[in-house]
Short mmCIF file of C-alpha atoms in Angstrom, two decimals:
data_model
loop_
_atom_site.label_atom_id
_atom_site.label_comp_id
_atom_site.label_asym_id
_atom_site.label_seq_id
_atom_site.Cartn_x
_atom_site.Cartn_y
_atom_site.Cartn_z
CA MET A 95 -34.81 -7.81 54.24
CA THR A 96 -37.62 -6.43 52.15
CA PRO A 97 -38.90 -3.55 53.72
CA SER A 98 -42.73 -3.79 52.77
CA THR A 99 -42.73 -7.59 54.46
CA GLY A 100 -40.47 -7.72 56.71
CA ARG A 101 -38.93 -11.17 55.51
CA GLN A 102 -35.55 -11.60 55.17
CA GLU A 103 -35.47 -12.81 51.33
CA THR A 104 -34.11 -11.60 48.01
CA GLN A 105 -36.64 -10.44 45.44
CA GLU A 106 -36.48 -13.86 43.71
CA GLU A 107 -37.03 -15.69 47.03
CA ARG A 108 -40.52 -13.39 47.82
CA ALA A 109 -41.28 -13.86 44.14
CA ASP A 110 -41.03 -17.49 44.64
CA ARG A 111 -43.23 -17.48 47.57
CA GLN A 112 -45.69 -14.88 46.03
CA TRP A 113 -46.11 -17.53 43.29
CA SER A 114 -46.57 -20.56 45.48
CA GLU A 115 -49.18 -18.49 47.90
CA LEU A 116 -50.86 -17.17 44.08
CA LEU A 117 -51.20 -20.77 43.04
CA GLN A 118 -52.86 -21.41 46.02
CA GLU A 119 -55.13 -19.20 46.08
CA LEU A 120 -55.77 -19.99 42.44
CA ARG A 121 -56.67 -23.73 43.16
CA VAL A 122 -59.15 -22.90 44.82
CA ALA A 123 -60.96 -20.67 42.67
CA GLN A 124 -60.12 -23.08 39.62
CA THR A 125 -62.03 -25.86 40.99
CA GLY A 126 -64.98 -23.68 41.58
CA VAL A 127 -65.05 -22.24 38.25
CA GLN A 128 -64.39 -25.97 36.17
CA ILE A 129 -67.91 -26.93 38.10
CA LEU A 130 -69.32 -24.04 37.50
CA PHE A 131 -68.83 -24.11 33.82
CA GLY A 132 -69.19 -27.71 33.58
CA PHE A 133 -72.64 -27.26 35.04
CA LEU A 134 -73.60 -24.32 32.73
CA LEU A 135 -72.36 -26.34 29.75
CA ALA A 136 -74.85 -29.35 30.86
CA VAL A 137 -77.97 -26.78 31.11
CA VAL A 138 -78.45 -26.47 27.27
CA PHE A 139 -79.14 -30.50 26.85
CA GLN A 140 -81.78 -30.33 29.53
CA SER A 141 -84.99 -31.04 28.04
CA ARG A 142 -86.47 -27.98 29.79
CA PHE A 143 -83.96 -26.03 28.27
CA GLU A 144 -86.54 -25.25 25.41
CA ASP A 145 -88.87 -24.06 28.21
CA LEU A 146 -87.19 -21.22 28.53
CA GLY A 147 -87.97 -17.97 26.73
CA ASP A 148 -85.98 -14.97 25.25
CA ILE A 149 -84.71 -13.24 28.11
CA ASP A 150 -83.69 -16.23 29.73
CA ARG A 151 -81.79 -17.95 26.99
CA ASN A 152 -79.91 -14.61 26.61
CA ILE A 153 -78.86 -14.96 30.41
CA TYR A 154 -77.88 -18.22 30.08
CA VAL A 155 -75.67 -17.44 27.00
CA VAL A 156 -74.43 -14.29 28.59
CA THR A 157 -73.92 -16.76 32.03
CA VAL A 158 -71.62 -18.87 29.74
CA MET A 159 -69.71 -16.45 28.16
CA LEU A 160 -68.18 -15.01 31.61
CA GLY A 161 -67.75 -18.23 32.48
CA SER A 162 -65.94 -18.82 29.44
CA ALA A 163 -63.71 -15.78 30.64
CA THR A 164 -63.66 -16.51 33.84
CA ALA A 165 -61.55 -19.90 33.18
CA ALA A 166 -59.28 -18.18 30.87
CA ALA A 167 -58.62 -15.41 33.20
CA LEU A 168 -58.02 -18.21 36.57
CA ILE A 169 -56.12 -20.45 34.26
CA GLY A 170 -53.83 -18.02 32.37
CA PRO A 171 -51.77 -17.62 34.80
CA VAL A 172 -50.72 -21.02 34.78
CA SER A 173 -49.28 -20.49 31.42
CA TYR A 174 -47.97 -17.89 31.48
CA HIS A 175 -45.84 -18.67 33.97
CA ARG A 176 -44.92 -22.07 31.86
CA LEU A 177 -44.46 -20.12 29.06
CA LEU A 178 -41.64 -17.41 30.74
CA THR A 179 -40.25 -20.24 32.84
CA GLY A 180 -36.36 -20.00 32.95
CA ARG A 181 -36.13 -16.61 31.79
CA ARG A 182 -35.26 -14.94 34.81
CA MET A 183 -38.92 -13.17 34.94
CA LYS A 184 -40.39 -14.64 38.23
CA PRO A 185 -41.38 -10.92 39.47
CA GLU A 186 -43.04 -9.95 36.51
CA THR A 187 -44.66 -13.09 35.78
CA VAL A 188 -46.26 -12.82 39.62
CA MET A 189 -47.10 -9.48 39.23
CA TRP A 190 -48.84 -10.03 35.71
CA ALA A 191 -50.52 -13.48 37.19
CA SER A 192 -51.54 -11.45 39.94
CA ARG A 193 -53.71 -9.08 37.67
CA MET A 194 -55.26 -11.82 36.11
CA THR A 195 -56.34 -13.33 39.48
CA VAL A 196 -57.93 -10.04 40.46
CA LEU A 197 -59.47 -9.84 36.86
CA GLY A 198 -60.36 -14.09 37.22
CA LEU A 199 -62.15 -12.45 40.77
CA VAL A 200 -64.39 -9.71 38.78
CA LEU A 201 -65.34 -12.39 35.94
CA LEU A 202 -66.39 -15.00 38.40
CA PHE A 203 -68.18 -12.51 40.47
CA CYS A 204 -70.53 -11.31 37.72
CA THR A 205 -70.48 -15.13 36.39
CA MET A 206 -72.40 -15.99 39.74
CA CYS A 207 -74.59 -13.14 39.66
CA SER A 208 -75.83 -13.97 36.55
CA ALA A 209 -76.16 -17.68 36.96
CA LEU A 210 -77.76 -16.86 40.27
CA LEU A 211 -80.19 -14.49 38.32
CA LEU A 212 -81.12 -17.18 35.76
CA ILE A 213 -81.51 -19.91 38.17
CA LEU A 214 -83.58 -17.71 40.63
CA ARG A 215 -85.39 -16.30 37.18
CA VAL A 216 -86.75 -19.98 36.80
CA ALA A 217 -87.39 -20.95 40.24
CA LEU A 218 -89.27 -17.62 41.01
CA HIS A 219 -91.01 -16.21 38.20
CA ASN A 220 -90.69 -13.04 39.99
CA GLN A 221 -89.17 -9.76 41.45
CA LEU A 222 -88.13 -11.53 44.31
CA ALA A 223 -85.14 -13.02 41.76
CA LEU A 224 -84.18 -9.43 41.56
CA TRP A 225 -83.68 -8.24 44.48
CA LEU A 226 -82.56 -11.80 45.95
CA VAL A 227 -79.39 -11.50 43.28
CA GLY A 228 -78.37 -7.83 44.46
CA ALA A 229 -78.26 -9.20 48.05
CA MET A 230 -75.95 -11.84 47.02
CA ALA A 231 -74.13 -9.22 44.68
CA LEU A 232 -73.43 -7.08 48.30
CA TRP A 233 -72.41 -10.24 50.02
CA PHE A 234 -69.82 -10.88 47.39
CA LEU A 235 -68.70 -7.48 46.81
CA ALA A 236 -68.29 -7.36 50.49
CA CYS A 237 -66.52 -10.79 51.29
CA TRP A 238 -64.39 -10.32 48.31
CA PHE A 239 -63.35 -6.81 47.92
CA VAL A 240 -64.36 -4.80 51.11
CA PHE A 241 -63.19 -6.71 53.51
CA PRO A 242 -59.47 -6.61 52.34
CA VAL A 243 -60.10 -2.63 51.37
CA TRP A 244 -60.66 -2.09 54.50
CA ALA A 245 -58.28 -4.74 56.01
CA LEU A 246 -55.80 -2.42 53.90
CA THR A 247 -57.05 0.94 55.09
CA ARG A 248 -56.35 -0.34 58.46
CA GLY A 249 -52.74 -1.10 57.85
CA ARG A 250 -52.59 -4.65 57.85
CA SER A 251 -54.76 -7.44 58.16
CA GLY A 252 -53.63 -8.21 61.68
CA ARG A 253 -54.37 -6.83 65.19
CA ARG A 254 -52.83 -3.53 65.59
CA ALA A 255 -49.43 -2.57 66.62
CA GLU A 256 -50.83 -1.34 70.08
CA GLU A 257 -52.07 -4.86 70.58
CA HIS A 258 -48.56 -6.31 69.97
CA GLU A 259 -46.84 -4.43 72.70
CA GLY A 260 -45.04 -7.24 74.89
CA GLU A 261 -44.37 -9.33 72.16
CA GLY A 262 -40.94 -10.13 71.55
CA GLU A 263 -41.75 -12.54 68.35
CA ALA A 264 -43.33 -11.98 65.32
CA ARG A 265 -45.91 -14.18 63.83
CA ASP A 266 -46.28 -16.20 61.17
CA GLY A 267 -42.80 -14.24 59.48
CA ASP A 268 -44.08 -10.76 59.32
CA ALA A 269 -41.95 -8.20 60.95
CA PRO A 270 -42.70 -6.66 64.39
CA PRO A 271 -44.46 -3.85 64.49
CA ASP A 272 -42.90 -0.31 64.33
CA ARG A 273 -42.87 1.00 67.93
CA GLY A 274 -42.43 4.48 66.97
CA SER A 275 -45.20 4.54 64.40
CA ASN A 276 -48.76 5.95 65.37
CA ALA A 277 -50.25 4.18 62.54
CA ALA A 278 -53.52 1.85 63.11
#
């Protein structure tokens, strides 16, 4: 049994499970990034692109570069896995792929903020664009990072141990709560 998960699995089985979960997460993120990146690449070929000022063009270039870096970071784990398959390095592959995914999410955050800034500057032509981007940046940070960290500080993302009293079975493969602990 793996102590941290409460599951009865070997290190290799755990790595296989974590890899499958990571792939599902990457599929969601990669699809969005590829669509966003495709639209970004098409912008330069639009007739109104010539009307952009220097600042907006610079924001566009930064956004495209961030989109490229995001795609690389989120597609990278697949390449990493492919090159290391069969070398009995699955736990290490999962660890590095997970790190690349977090980097990809940080880059995606930057790409989204940059793309929003460009779009809202063109649409609004005023300082409201900066305030709206700032508000959305805070929302992205809350959804992608603050809420998960908050769940970690609570000890687990599900119900607290006290709420499990009287339930004899663990759910979703998680271990039953440690009834001798006062951790919330």
